[in-house]
Coordinates of C-alpha atoms and ligand atoms in Angstrom, one line a residue:
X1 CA -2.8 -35.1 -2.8
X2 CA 0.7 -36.5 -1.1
X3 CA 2.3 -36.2 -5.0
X4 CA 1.1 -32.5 -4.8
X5 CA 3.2 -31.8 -2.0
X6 CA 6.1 -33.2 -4.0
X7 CA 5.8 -29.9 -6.7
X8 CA 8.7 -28.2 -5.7
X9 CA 11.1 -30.9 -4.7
X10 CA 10.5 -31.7 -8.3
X11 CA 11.6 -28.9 -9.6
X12 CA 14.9 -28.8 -7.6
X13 CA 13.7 -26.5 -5.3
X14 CA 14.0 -26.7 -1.2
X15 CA 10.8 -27.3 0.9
X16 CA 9.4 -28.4 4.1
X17 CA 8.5 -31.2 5.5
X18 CA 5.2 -33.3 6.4
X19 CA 2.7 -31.0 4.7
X20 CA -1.1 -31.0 6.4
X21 CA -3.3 -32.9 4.1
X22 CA -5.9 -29.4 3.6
X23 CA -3.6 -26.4 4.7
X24 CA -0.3 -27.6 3.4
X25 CA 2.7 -25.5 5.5
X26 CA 0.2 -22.8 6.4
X27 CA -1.4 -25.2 9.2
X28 CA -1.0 -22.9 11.5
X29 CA -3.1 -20.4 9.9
X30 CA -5.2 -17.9 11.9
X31 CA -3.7 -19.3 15.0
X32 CA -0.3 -16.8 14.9
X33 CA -0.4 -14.0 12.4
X34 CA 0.7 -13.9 9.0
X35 CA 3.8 -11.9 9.7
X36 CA 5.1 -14.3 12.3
X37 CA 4.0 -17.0 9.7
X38 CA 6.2 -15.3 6.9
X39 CA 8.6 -14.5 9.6
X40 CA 8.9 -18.4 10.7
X41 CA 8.8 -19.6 6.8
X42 CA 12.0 -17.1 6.2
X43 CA 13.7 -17.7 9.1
X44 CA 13.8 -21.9 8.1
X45 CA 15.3 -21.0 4.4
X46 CA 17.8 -18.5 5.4
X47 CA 18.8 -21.0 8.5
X48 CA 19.3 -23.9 5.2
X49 CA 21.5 -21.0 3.3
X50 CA 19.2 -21.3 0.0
X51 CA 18.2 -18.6 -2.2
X52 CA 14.8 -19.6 -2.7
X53 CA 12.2 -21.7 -0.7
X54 CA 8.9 -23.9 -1.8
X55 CA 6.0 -23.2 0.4
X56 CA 2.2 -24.9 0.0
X57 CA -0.7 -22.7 0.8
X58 CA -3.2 -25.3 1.0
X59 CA -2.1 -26.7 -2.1
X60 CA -0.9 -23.7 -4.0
X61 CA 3.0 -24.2 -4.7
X62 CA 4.2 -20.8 -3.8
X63 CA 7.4 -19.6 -4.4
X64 CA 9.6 -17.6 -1.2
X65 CA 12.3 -15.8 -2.5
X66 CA 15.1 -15.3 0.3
X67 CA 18.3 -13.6 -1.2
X68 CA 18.0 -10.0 -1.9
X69 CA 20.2 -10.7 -4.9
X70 CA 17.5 -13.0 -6.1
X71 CA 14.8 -10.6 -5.5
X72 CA 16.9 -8.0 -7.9
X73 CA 16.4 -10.4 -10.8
X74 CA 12.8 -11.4 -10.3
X75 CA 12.0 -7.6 -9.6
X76 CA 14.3 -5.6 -12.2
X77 CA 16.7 -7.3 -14.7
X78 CA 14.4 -10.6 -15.6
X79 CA 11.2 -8.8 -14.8
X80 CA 10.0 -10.3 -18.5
X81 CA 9.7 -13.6 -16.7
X82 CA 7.6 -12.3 -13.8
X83 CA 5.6 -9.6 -15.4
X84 CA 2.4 -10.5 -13.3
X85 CA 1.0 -9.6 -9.9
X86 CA -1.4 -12.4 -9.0
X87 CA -3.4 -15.1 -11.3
X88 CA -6.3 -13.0 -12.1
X89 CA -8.8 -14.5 -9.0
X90 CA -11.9 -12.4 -9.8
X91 CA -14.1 -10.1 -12.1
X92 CA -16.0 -6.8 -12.2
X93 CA -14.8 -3.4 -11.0
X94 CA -12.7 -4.9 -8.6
X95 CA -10.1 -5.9 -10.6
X96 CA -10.5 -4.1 -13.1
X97 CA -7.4 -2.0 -12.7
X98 CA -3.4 -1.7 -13.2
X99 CA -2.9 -3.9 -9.7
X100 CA -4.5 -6.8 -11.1
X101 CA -3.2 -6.5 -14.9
X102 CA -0.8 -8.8 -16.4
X103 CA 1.0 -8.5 -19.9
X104 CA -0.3 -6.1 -22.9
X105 CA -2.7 -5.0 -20.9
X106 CA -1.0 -4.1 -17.9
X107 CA 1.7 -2.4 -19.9
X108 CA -0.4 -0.5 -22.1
X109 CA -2.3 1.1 -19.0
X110 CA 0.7 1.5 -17.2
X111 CA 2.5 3.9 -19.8
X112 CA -0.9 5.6 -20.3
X113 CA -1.3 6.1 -16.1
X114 CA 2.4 7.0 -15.5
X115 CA 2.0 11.0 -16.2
X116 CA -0.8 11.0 -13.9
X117 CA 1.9 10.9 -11.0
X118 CA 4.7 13.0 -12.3
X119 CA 6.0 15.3 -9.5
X120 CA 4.1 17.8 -11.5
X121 CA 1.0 16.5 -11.0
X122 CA 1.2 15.9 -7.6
X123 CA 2.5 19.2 -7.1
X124 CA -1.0 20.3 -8.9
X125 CA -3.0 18.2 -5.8
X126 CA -0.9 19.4 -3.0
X127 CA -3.5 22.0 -2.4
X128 CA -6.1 19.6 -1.3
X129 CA -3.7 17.6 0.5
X130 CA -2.7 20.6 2.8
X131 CA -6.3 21.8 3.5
X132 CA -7.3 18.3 4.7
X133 CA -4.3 18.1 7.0
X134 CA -5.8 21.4 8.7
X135 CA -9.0 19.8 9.0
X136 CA -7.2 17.1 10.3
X137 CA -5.9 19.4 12.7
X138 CA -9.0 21.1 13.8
X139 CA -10.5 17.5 14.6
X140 CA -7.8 16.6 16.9
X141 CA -8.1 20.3 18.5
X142 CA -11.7 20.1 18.7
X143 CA -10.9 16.3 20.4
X144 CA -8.3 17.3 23.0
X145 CA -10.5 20.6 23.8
X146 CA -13.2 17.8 24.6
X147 CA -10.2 15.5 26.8
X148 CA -11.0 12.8 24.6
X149 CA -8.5 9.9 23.6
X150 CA -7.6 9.8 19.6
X151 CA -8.4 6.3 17.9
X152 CA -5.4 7.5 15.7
X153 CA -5.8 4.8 13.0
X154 CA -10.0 5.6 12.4
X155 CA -9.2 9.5 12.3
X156 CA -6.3 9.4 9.8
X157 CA -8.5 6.7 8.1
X158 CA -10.6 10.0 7.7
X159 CA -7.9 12.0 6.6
X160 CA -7.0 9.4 3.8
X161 CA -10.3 8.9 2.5
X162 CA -11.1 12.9 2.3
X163 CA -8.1 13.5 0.7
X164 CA -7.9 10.3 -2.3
X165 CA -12.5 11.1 -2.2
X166 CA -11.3 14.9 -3.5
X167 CA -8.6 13.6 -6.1
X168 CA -9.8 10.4 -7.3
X169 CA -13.3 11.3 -7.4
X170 CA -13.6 15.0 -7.4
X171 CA -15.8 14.8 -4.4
X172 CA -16.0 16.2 -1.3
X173 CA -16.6 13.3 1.2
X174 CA -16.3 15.2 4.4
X175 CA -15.3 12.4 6.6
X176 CA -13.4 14.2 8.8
X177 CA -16.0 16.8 10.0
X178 CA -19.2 14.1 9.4
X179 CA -18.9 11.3 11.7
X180 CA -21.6 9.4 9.2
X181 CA -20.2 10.4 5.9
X182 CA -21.2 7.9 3.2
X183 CA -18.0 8.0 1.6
X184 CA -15.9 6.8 4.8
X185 CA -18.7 4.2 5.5
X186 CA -18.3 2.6 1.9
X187 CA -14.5 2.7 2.0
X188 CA -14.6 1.0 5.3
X189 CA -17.2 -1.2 4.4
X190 CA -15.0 -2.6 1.2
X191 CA -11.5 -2.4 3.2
X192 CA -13.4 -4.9 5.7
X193 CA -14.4 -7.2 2.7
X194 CA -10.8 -7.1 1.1
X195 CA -9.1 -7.4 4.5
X196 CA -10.7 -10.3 5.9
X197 CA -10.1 -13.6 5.5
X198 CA -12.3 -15.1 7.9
X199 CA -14.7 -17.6 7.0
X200 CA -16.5 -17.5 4.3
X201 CA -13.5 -15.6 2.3
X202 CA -11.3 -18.0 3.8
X203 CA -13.6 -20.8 2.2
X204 CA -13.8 -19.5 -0.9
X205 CA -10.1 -19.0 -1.1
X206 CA -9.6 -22.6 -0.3
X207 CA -11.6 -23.9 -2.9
X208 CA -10.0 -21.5 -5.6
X209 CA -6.7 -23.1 -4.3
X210 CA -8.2 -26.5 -4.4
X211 CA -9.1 -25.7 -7.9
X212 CA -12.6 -25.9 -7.6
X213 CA -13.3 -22.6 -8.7
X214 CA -11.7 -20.8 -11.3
X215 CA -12.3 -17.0 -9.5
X216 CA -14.3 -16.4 -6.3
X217 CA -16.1 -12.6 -5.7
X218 CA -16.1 -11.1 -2.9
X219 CA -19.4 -10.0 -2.4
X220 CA -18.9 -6.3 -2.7
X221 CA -21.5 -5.1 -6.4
X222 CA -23.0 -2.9 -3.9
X223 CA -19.8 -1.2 -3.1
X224 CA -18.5 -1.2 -7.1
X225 CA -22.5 0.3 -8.4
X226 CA -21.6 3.2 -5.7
X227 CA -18.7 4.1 -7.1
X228 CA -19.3 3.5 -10.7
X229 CA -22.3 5.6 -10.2
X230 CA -19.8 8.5 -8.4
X231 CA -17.9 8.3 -11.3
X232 CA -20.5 8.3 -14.5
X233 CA -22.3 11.2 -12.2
X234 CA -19.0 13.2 -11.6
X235 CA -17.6 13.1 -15.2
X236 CA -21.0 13.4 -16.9
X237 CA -21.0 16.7 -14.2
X238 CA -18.0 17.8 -15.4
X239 CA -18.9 17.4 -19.3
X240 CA -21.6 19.2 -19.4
X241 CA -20.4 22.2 -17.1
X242 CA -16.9 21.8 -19.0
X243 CA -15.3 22.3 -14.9
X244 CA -11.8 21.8 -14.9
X245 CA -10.2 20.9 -11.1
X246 CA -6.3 20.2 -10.0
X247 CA -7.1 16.4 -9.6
X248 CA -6.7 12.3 -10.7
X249 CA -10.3 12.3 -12.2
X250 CA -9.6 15.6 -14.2
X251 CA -6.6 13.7 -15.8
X252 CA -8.6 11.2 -16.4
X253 CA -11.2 12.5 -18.7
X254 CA -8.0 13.8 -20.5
X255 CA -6.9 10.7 -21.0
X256 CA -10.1 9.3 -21.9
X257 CA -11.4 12.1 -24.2
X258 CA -7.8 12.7 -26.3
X259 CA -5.8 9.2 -25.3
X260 CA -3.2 11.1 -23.3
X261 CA -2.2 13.5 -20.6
X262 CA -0.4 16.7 -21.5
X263 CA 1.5 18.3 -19.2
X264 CA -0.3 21.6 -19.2
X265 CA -4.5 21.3 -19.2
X266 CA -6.8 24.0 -21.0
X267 CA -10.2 23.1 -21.4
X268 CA -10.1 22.3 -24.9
X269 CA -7.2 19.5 -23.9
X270 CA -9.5 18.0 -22.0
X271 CA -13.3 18.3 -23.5
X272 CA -12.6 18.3 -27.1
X273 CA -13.0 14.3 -28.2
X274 CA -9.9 13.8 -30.5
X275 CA -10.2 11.7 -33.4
X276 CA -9.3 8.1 -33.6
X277 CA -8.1 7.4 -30.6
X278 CA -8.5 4.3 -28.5
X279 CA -11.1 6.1 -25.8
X280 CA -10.4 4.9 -22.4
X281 CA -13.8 3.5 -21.0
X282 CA -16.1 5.0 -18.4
X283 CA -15.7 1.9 -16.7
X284 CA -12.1 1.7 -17.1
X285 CA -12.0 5.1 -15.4
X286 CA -14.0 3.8 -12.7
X287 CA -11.8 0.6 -12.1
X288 CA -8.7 2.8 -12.3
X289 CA -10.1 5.1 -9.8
X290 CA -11.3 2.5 -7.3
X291 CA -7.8 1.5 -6.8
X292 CA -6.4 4.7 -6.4
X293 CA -9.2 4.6 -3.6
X294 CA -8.2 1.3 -2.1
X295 CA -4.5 1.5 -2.5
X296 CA -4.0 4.9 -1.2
X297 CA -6.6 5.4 2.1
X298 CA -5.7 2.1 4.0
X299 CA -1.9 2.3 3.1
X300 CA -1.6 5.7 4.0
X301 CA -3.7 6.1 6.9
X302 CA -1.8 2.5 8.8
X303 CA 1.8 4.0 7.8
X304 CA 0.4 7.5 9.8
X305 CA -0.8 5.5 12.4
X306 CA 2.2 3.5 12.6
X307 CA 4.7 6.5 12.9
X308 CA 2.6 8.1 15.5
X309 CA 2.6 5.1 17.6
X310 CA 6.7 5.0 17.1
X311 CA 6.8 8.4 17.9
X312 CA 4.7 8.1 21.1
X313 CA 7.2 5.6 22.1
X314 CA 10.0 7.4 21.4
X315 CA 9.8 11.4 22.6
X316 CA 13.1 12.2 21.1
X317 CA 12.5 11.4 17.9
X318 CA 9.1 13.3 18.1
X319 CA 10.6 16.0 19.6
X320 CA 13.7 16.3 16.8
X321 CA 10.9 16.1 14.2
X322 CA 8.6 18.9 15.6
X323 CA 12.2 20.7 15.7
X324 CA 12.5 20.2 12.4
X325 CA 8.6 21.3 11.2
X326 CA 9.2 24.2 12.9
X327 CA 12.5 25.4 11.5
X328 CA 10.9 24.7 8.1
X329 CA 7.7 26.4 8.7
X330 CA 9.3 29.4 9.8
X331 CA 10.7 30.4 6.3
X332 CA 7.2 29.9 5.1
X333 CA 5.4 32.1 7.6
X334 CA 4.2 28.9 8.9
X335 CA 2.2 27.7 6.4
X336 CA 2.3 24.1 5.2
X337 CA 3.4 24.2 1.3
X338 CA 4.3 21.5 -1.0
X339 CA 7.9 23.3 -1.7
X340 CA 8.0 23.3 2.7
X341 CA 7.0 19.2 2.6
X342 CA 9.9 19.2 0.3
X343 CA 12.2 19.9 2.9
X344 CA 11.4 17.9 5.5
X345 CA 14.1 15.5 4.8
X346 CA 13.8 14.2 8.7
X347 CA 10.4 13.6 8.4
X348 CA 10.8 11.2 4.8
X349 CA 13.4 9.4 7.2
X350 CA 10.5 8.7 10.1
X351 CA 8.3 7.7 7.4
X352 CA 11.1 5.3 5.8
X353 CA 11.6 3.9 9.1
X354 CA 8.0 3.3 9.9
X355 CA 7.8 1.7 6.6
X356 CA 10.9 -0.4 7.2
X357 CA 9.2 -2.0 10.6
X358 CA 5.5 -1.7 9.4
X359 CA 5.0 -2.8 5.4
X360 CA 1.4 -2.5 4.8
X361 CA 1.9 -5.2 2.3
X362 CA 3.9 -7.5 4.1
X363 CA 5.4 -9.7 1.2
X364 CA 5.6 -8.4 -2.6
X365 CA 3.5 -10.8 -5.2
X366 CA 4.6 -11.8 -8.3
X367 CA 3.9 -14.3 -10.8
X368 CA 5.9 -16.4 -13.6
X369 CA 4.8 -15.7 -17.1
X370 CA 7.1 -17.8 -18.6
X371 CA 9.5 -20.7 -18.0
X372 CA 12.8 -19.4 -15.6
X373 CA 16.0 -21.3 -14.7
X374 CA 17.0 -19.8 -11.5
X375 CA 20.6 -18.3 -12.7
X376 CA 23.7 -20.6 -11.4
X377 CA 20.7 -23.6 -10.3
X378 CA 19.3 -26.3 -11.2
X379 CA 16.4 -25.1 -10.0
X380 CA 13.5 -24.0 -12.9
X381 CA 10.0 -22.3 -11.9
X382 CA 7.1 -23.1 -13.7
X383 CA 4.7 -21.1 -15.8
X384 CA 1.9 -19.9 -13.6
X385 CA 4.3 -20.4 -10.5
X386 CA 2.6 -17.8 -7.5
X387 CA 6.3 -15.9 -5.8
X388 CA 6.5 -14.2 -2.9
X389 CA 9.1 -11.6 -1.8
X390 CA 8.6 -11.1 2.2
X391 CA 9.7 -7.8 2.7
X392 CA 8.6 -7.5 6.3
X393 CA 11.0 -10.7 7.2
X394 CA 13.7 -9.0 4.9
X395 CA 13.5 -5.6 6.6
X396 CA 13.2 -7.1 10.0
X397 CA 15.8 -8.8 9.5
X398 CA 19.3 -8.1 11.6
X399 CA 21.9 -9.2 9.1
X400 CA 20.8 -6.0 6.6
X401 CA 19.4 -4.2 10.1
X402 CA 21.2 -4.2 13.1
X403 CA 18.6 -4.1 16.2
X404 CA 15.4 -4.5 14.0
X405 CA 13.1 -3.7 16.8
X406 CA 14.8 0.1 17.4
X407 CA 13.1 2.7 15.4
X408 CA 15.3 4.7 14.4
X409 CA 14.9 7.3 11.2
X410 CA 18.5 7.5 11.2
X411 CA 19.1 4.5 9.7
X412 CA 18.5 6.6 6.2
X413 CA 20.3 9.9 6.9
X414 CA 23.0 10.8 4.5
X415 CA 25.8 9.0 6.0
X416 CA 23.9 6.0 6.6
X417 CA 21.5 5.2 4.0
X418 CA 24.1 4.4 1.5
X419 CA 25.4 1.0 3.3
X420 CA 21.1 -0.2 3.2
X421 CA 22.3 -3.5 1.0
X422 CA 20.8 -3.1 -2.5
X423 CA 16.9 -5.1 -2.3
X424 CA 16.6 -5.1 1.0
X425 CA 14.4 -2.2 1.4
X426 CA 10.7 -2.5 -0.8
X427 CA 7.9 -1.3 1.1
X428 CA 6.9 0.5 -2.5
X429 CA 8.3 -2.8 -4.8
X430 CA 10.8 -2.5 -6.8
X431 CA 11.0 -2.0 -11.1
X432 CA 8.8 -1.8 -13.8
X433 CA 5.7 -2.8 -11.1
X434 CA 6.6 -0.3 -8.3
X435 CA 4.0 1.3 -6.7
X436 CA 2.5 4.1 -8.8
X437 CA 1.0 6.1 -6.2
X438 CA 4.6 6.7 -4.3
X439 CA 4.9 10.4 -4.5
X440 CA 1.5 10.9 -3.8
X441 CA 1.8 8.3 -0.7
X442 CA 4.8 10.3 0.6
X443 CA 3.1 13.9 0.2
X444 CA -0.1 12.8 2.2
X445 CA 1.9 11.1 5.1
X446 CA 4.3 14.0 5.7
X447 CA 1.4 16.6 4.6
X448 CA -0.6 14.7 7.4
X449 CA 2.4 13.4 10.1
X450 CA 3.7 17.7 9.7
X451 CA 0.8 19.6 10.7
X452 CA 0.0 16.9 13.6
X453 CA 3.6 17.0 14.9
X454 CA 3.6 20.8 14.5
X455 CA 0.9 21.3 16.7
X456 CA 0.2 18.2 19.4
X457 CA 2.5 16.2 21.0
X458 CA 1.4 12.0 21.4
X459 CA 2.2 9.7 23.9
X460 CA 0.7 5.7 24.1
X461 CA -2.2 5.6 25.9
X462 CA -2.2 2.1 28.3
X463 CA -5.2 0.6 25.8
X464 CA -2.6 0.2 22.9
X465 CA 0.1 -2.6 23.9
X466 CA 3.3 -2.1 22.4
X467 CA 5.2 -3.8 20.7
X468 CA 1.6 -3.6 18.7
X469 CA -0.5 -7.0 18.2
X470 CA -1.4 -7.8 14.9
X471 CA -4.8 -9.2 13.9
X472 CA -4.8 -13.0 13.0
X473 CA -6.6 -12.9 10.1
X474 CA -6.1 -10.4 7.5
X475 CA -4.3 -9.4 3.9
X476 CA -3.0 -6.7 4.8
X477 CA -0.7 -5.4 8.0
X478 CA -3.6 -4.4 10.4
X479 CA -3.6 -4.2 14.0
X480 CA -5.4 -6.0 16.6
X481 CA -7.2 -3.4 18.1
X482 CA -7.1 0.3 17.8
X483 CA -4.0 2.9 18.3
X484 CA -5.3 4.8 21.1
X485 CA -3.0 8.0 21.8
X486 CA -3.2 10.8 24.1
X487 CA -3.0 14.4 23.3
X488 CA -1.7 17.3 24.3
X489 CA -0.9 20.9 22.7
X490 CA 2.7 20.6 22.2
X491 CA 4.9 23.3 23.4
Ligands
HEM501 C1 2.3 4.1 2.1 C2 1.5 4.0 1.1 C3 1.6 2.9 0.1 C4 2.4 1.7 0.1 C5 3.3 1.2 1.2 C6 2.1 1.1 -1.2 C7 2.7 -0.1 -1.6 C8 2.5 -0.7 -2.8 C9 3.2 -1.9 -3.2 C10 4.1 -2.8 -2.3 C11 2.8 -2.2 -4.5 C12 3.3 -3.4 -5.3 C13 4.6 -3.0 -5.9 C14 5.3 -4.1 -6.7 O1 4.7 -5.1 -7.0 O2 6.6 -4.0 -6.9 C15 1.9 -1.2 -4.9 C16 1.3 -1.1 -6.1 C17 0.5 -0.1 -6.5 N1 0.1 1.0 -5.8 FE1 0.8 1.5 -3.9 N2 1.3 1.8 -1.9 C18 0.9 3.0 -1.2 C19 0.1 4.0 -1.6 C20 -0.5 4.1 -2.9 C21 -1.3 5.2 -3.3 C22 -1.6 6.4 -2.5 C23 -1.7 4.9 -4.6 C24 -2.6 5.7 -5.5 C25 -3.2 6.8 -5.3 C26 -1.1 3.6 -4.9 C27 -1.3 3.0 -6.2 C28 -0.7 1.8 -6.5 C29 -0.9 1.2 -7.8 C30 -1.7 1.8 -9.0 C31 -0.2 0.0 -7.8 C32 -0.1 -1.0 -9.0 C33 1.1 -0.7 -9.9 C34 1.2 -1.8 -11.0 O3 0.8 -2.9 -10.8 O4 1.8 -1.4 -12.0 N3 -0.4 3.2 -3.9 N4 1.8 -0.3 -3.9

């Protein structure tokens, strides 16, 4: 076991000392929580003035990448080294999507997913973006009409899950009007399973990293027969009554009846079956579909919640962004429009800034795929080598931004955004892997952060400490607790 812990000092590469036998550096694991964790790791490398860092997770040799010129290289210019996400950890429907791909495979599904996010496209689903935001609306009327205290995160979590349940899936999941809604119970249901990593996830991680086990599941067939059966149902729907709607599972059954998506969609683009073509399977469709699912609710609804809570805390800033709504609005005779979203240029800067303080995926994965001498090293990373880019530490960090702790949107005005140093700014990642859902992320944040702003003004109820706790044991940033705001009809 002690030779394990002598992987990366083997390979030229700084680490830390006096490794615990089982948890390696991570010893303090679910006692303080993984961003102060990361926080600590990056703190030690940066204080040594090294590039790059070893780390153990239990055993695992994982790779922490420190200089934002180094994450340039692994991310963009010698992406052919580090083409992978993760070592594939699991089967089924679950991973059976562009996230978890590596190689071929992942490339080949990339270029055939890529048009499915085009500006275009999301243009086409701005539609059902906007009428969920006024339902989003009406249930935060309806609340403060009743005095009641918003949960923030669980009502945008509505929001989210109506909005990718209508373009993902082509259903209508009601969430936001049906406290009970099947659809937000299943999506809640899975994020729990993904999210924690409590005992007996935590277990089966440790034996994965032990090697014990070559892929673990995560107990969720339940979750993947419900949506694989939305999906068969939907398309086999949509077939027979040759429907054609503005959204993701439309392009879909373009892609998988003719093997691409056009630009413009008749009916005969997407029903006719063309000839020889590798068809895209009904369970690829699903798989592709459940990410859209769990990559865009959770993401989405924490970066809402998140700016609401900053904006709580700072009235100005609310205040200059209601400003802002409302000037825009007004040339539209106040209705909320995709060409209106466009030009809420203050607005992308909150949600930049909340995305600067509050990653939803703290630290970018990556994984070698083939031998790579660390450029003007000795240092050389394996094959098979697990890397990890923290972006929270990087964008919390004071030498790239000054007083880390202030929010403030201005940091990416006109003037200012230009001296952000190059790689130190990845809440989306970075090159050929970047997040394919940006666009879409964008329009459903400001689509959802507009019409609240336009209408309420939020301050921080005394239930939700700030600065915000975060919970000890999960994948992905998640708060300790609820954000619990207080409403009023703004002026
Ligand atoms: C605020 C919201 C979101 C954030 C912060 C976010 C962040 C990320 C990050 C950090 C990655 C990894 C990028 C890399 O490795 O360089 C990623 C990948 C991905 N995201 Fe998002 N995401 C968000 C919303 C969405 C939405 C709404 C969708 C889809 C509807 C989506 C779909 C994807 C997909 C498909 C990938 C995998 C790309 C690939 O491996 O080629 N994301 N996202």
């Amino acid at each position: 076991q002690k030779e394990k812990f002598n992987y990366w000092r083997n390979c030229g590469v700084p680490q830390l000392e006096n490794q615990h036998l089982l948890f390696g550096d991570f010893q303090e694991y679910g006692k303080i929580n993984p961003i102060k964790l990361t926080d600590k790791r990056y703190k030690y490398f940066k204080k040594l003035g090294v590039k790059l860092g070893g780390l153990y997770q239990f055993n695992r040799p994982i790779l922490m990448i420190v200089d934002p010129s180094l994450v340039k290289l692994i991310v963009t210019k010698d992406f052919h080294y580090f083409t992978a996400h993760n070592p594939k950890i699991g089967n089924g429907l679950l991973f059976n999507n562009l996230f978890h791909m590596s190689g071929d495979e992942w490339k080949d599904a990339r270029r055939k997913l890529t048009p499915t996010f085009t500006s275009g496209k999301i243009k086409m689903m701005s539609d059902i973006v906007i009428e969920k935001a006024n339902e989003l609306v009406n249930l935060i009327e309806k609340m403060n009409q009743n005095g009641q205290t918003a949960e923030i995160k669980e009502v945008l979590a509505r929001y989210t899950t109506d909005v990718i349940g209508s373009c993902a899936f082509g259903i209508e999941c009601n969430s936001i009007q049906d406290e009970n809604s099947v659809f937000f119970q299943r999506g809640q249901d899975l994020f729990r399973k993904l999210n924690n990593m409590k005992p007996p996830t935590l277990l089966k991680l440790i034996s994965l990293f032990l090697g014990k086990k070559r892929s673990i599941s995560f107990d969720v067939s339940d979750i993947e027969d419900f949506f694989r059966n939305l999906v068969n149902d939907t398309i086999e729907l949509r077939e027979q009554n040759k429907t054609m709607r503005k959204d993701f599972l439309q392009l879909m059954i373009q892609l998988k009846n003719r093997g691409s998506i056009a630009d413009i969609m008749y009916e005969k683009d997407v029903y006719q079956k063309a000839e020889g073509i590798e068809i895209l399977s009904m369970e690829d469709i699903a798989g592709q579909c459940m990410l859209f699912f769990t990559a865009g609710f959770e993401t989405s609804s924490t970066t809402m919640s998140f700016a609401l809570l900053e904006l709580a805390q700072n009235p100005e800033v609310q205040n200059k962004l209601r400003e802002e709504v409302r000037e825009v609005l007004q040339k539209y005779n106040g209705i909320l429009c995709y060409e209106a979203i466009q030009e809420l240029t203050y607005c992308d800067n909150v949600i930049k800034e909340t995305l600067r303080k509050y990653p939803p995926l703290i630290q970018l994965p990556r994984m070698c795929t083939k031998k790579y001498k660390v450029p003007d090293t000795d240092m050389v990373i394996d094959e098979g080598a697990t890397v990890s880019i923290p972006i929270q530490s990087i964008q919390n960090d004071p030498e790239y931004f000054p007083n880390p702790e202030k929010f403030d949107p201005e940091r990416f005005n006109e003037e200012n955004k230009s001296k952000i140093v190059d790689y130190t700014y990845l809440p989306f990642g970075e090159g050929p892997r970047q997040c394919l859902g940006l666009r879409f992320a964008l329009i459903q944040s400001k689509a959802g952060l507009a019409s609240l702003i336009n209408r309420f003004h939020f301050t921080r109820n005394q239930k939700t400490p700030y600065p915000p706790k975060f919970a000890l044991l999960s994948a992905i940033l998640t708060l300790d607790g609820g954000i619990w705001l207080d409403v009023k009809n703004a002026n």
